[in-house]
């Protein structure tokens, strides 16, 4: 084994390792040297470098996908900076040391209460991992969690401290060759969150990661891995923001979830990357691969997402229902305004017997935007008595936007029951006038109507996020009906 | 309270109201009757501020203010309430949330503090009992899956909660069975006071058996062609609208 590794590494040495290891940023561009730089920078073991290089070589053979219903100028992958450490680089000891701008965003996301909650010993608490420009800045509550055997740390730390777990599970759900962006991520990811819930443990607090792209021209490639052992439970939140920039920024994350027997993972996202300006200039390209596997019986994975940001969203949080009686859920609200484009949905892959999945998707399009639902329900041959219910609703505001639905269903077992419902509606003048006649102005009325429309999804979010998500929806649609 | 002078209004270039004159004082109940297409609902829509209608001539003074210069939401905040003929459904928005938002907006407009949650809930309970509306209905999404009668009852409940000065009931009796009609009428009667006024727009006389109007106006072809006391409604019921038409066209 060691020989193979050595051979792989030494074979590439002829290109020279020239990059300054002390630099905070990698030079822009992507080649094997950059990957070595990142790996060295992170002080990674050899197996990790090998993994990255393999992914990179595979990526070189792949083409950027263009089947999604979005159009954009493809990024120049040689113009991107793949490693950027946040400044200052000192280790932060408490939240007081975090950039006040960051804290303000936490407040907006409703998670700044965690300190107070810790003091008052409130039951519902939030542990948070902060990732700025691909580097984990701060993980809170580590000690409290460690008492229960829960590991919650940055991905980089997990590679150092828990290599056996990382090696066992990384790429077990999303292979590094899975798709173009997953391969890219596997080659260049710099950090992310790692979470391990041991057998029988119910995680006592919400685990949360906050992602932020800071430096200009940087790509963010984070990686999240959550493992829930037999009988364990965890609820995980993810929030994202980026400052306004003229150029497009690339975000290509990979998230893998593994749920063992009787385990439950609930993963909630409030995605608010910069969507670009009113003319469609700038904004984040959000190309994300998220997938979970219900590995054994009675496991349950639930995705909830509120997507309001990004210029382009390309995202399909999926569940592989391998264990018998396992359950997959996908609750989504995707809002597009101005020139935003979203192509999002899910894949539910039924393999085990008596597996069940639910898909509730609510798309809202305003301005000149395009919003697509794309989903696959696959019932494998051995999946006896599989059940799926899908509901895909689209709400249009104005007459310049588009809503599209691409549902794919593949059934190889005739005991399956698959239901699909879809509606398209417009916010009616009558509804708006009704609100006005009761003293509620246009903006508030739209907020009310949209939040009502999304209720089934918002009610799935943990309380702290639900309120923020509602506000976010209102802000995202401001000025969308004149 | 309300003074309408020579009001002309059209929609898509077609004139519907052709010179309406009407004076309404505090404490009064006015019934506006007329055949289909006479302009009754247009009058209600123009008063409430629907933007599809163009007011081409005339004026509406409401409590000293030029009503036509106010946005629809500001008219509502000033105390104009329209009970809709066809109340819309707003899925996922509970009545309670809706009313709390509406009351919040109205109070903010008037420069008042937001209502306390406790006071709001007490008010909710009180008005619920006053207009005899099912508690479960109040908690549901606005009009979603409501029967015709439930929707109308919900309009009266909203009217009770918002405590308007001028209430306009647009064909509130249409589609109601006799029991629902009685409940709705009871609600309106209980909400009547010396400070507020009510306009009842109706095709039939039967609602006026339960809500006794002070004045009855007959609208025909965009104009008020006859005004009188409550007996006029009975005469109309007896002779039908044709008698008015004949009288006008004679």
Coordinates of N, CA and C in Angstrom, one line a residue, chain A residues 428-445 447-456 470, chain B residues 48-50 72-73 76-77 80-82 84 87-93 97-98 101-102 105-106 142-143 155 158 162:
Chain A
X428 N -52.5 36.3 -7.0 CA -53.6 37.0 -7.6 C -53.8 38.4 -7.2
X429 N -54.2 39.3 -8.1 CA -54.6 40.7 -7.8 C -55.6 40.6 -6.7
X430 N -56.5 39.6 -6.8 CA -57.6 39.6 -5.8 C -57.1 39.3 -4.4
X431 N -56.1 38.4 -4.3 CA -55.5 38.2 -3.0 C -54.8 39.5 -2.4
X432 N -54.1 40.1 -3.3 CA -53.4 41.3 -2.9 C -54.4 42.4 -2.5
X433 N -55.5 42.5 -3.3 CA -56.5 43.6 -2.9 C -57.2 43.3 -1.6
X434 N -57.4 42.0 -1.4 CA -58.1 41.6 -0.2 C -57.2 42.0 1.0
X435 N -55.9 41.8 0.9 CA -55.0 42.2 2.0 C -55.0 43.7 2.2
X436 N -55.0 44.4 1.1 CA -54.9 45.9 1.1 C -56.2 46.4 1.8
X437 N -57.3 45.8 1.4 CA -58.6 46.3 2.0 C -58.7 46.0 3.5
X438 N -57.8 45.2 4.0 CA -57.7 45.1 5.5 C -56.6 45.9 6.1
X439 N -56.0 46.8 5.3 CA -55.0 47.7 5.8 C -53.5 47.2 5.6
X440 N -53.3 46.1 4.9 CA -52.0 45.5 4.7 C -51.4 45.9 3.4
X441 N -50.3 46.6 3.3 CA -49.8 47.1 2.0 C -49.2 45.9 1.2
X442 N -48.8 46.2 0.0 CA -48.4 45.3 -1.0 C -47.2 44.4 -0.5
X443 N -46.1 45.0 0.0 CA -45.0 44.3 0.4 C -45.3 43.3 1.5
X444 N -46.0 43.8 2.5 CA -46.4 42.9 3.6 C -47.4 41.8 3.2
X445 N -48.2 42.1 2.2 CA -49.2 41.2 1.7 C -48.5 40.0 1.0
X447 N -45.4 39.1 1.5 CA -44.8 38.3 2.6 C -45.7 37.3 3.2
X448 N -46.9 37.8 3.5 CA -47.9 36.9 4.1 C -48.3 35.7 3.2
X449 N -48.6 36.1 1.9 CA -49.1 35.1 1.0 C -48.0 34.1 0.7
X450 N -46.7 34.6 0.5 CA -45.6 33.6 0.2 C -45.3 32.7 1.4
X451 N -45.3 33.3 2.6 CA -45.1 32.5 3.8 C -46.2 31.5 4.0
X452 N -47.4 31.8 3.6 CA -48.5 30.9 3.7 C -48.3 29.7 2.8
X453 N -47.9 30.1 1.6 CA -47.6 29.1 0.5 C -46.5 28.1 0.9
X454 N -45.5 28.6 1.6 CA -44.4 27.8 2.0 C -44.5 27.1 3.3
X455 N -45.7 27.3 4.0 CA -45.8 26.8 5.3 C -45.4 25.4 5.6
X456 N -45.8 24.5 4.7 CA -45.5 23.1 4.9 C -44.0 22.8 5.0
X470 N -38.5 33.0 7.2 CA -39.6 33.8 6.8 C -39.2 35.2 6.4
Chain B
X48 N -63.8 51.2 -2.1 CA -62.6 50.5 -1.4 C -61.3 50.8 -2.1
X49 N -61.3 51.3 -3.3 CA -60.1 51.7 -4.0 C -59.5 50.6 -4.9
X50 N -60.3 49.9 -5.6 CA -59.8 48.9 -6.6 C -59.3 49.7 -7.8
X72 N -55.7 52.2 -1.4 CA -56.7 51.2 -0.8 C -56.4 50.9 0.6
X73 N -55.0 50.6 0.9 CA -54.7 50.2 2.3 C -54.9 51.4 3.3
X76 N -58.5 51.6 4.2 CA -58.9 50.6 5.2 C -58.4 51.1 6.6
X77 N -57.2 51.7 6.6 CA -56.7 52.1 7.9 C -57.5 53.3 8.4
X80 N -62.5 52.3 6.5 CA -63.4 51.8 5.4 C -63.2 50.3 5.3
X81 N -64.3 49.6 5.5 CA -64.2 48.1 5.4 C -65.2 47.6 4.4
X82 N -64.7 46.7 3.5 CA -65.6 46.1 2.5 C -65.7 44.6 2.8
X84 N -66.5 41.4 1.3 CA -66.5 41.0 -0.2 C -67.6 40.1 -0.5
X87 N -65.2 36.4 -1.2 CA -63.9 36.5 -0.4 C -62.9 35.5 -0.9
X88 N -61.7 35.9 -1.1 CA -60.6 35.0 -1.7 C -60.1 34.1 -0.6
X89 N -59.5 33.0 -1.1 CA -58.8 32.1 -0.2 C -57.3 32.4 -0.2
X90 N -56.7 32.4 0.9 CA -55.2 32.6 1.0 C -54.7 31.4 1.8
X91 N -54.2 30.4 1.0 CA -53.8 29.1 1.7 C -52.6 29.4 2.6
X92 N -52.6 28.7 3.7 CA -51.4 28.7 4.6 C -51.3 29.9 5.5
X93 N -52.2 30.9 5.3 CA -52.2 32.1 6.2 C -53.4 32.0 7.1
X97 N -53.3 35.1 12.2 CA -52.1 35.8 11.7 C -52.4 37.0 10.8
X98 N -53.4 36.8 10.0 CA -53.8 37.8 9.1 C -54.4 39.0 9.8
X101 N -51.8 40.9 11.7 CA -51.0 41.8 10.8 C -51.8 43.0 10.5
X102 N -53.1 42.8 10.1 CA -53.9 43.9 9.7 C -54.1 44.9 10.9
X105 N -50.9 46.9 11.3 CA -50.8 48.0 10.3 C -51.7 49.2 10.6
X106 N -52.9 48.9 10.9 CA -53.9 49.9 11.2 C -53.4 50.8 12.4
X142 N -57.1 31.5 5.8 CA -58.2 32.4 5.3 C -59.0 31.8 4.2
X143 N -60.3 31.5 4.6 CA -61.3 31.0 3.7 C -61.0 29.7 2.9
X155 N -66.2 37.1 6.9 CA -66.1 38.6 6.6 C -66.6 39.4 7.8
X158 N -64.2 39.4 10.6 CA -63.1 40.3 10.3 C -63.6 41.8 10.6
X162 N -61.8 44.4 13.1 CA -61.2 45.6 12.7 C -61.9 46.9 13.1

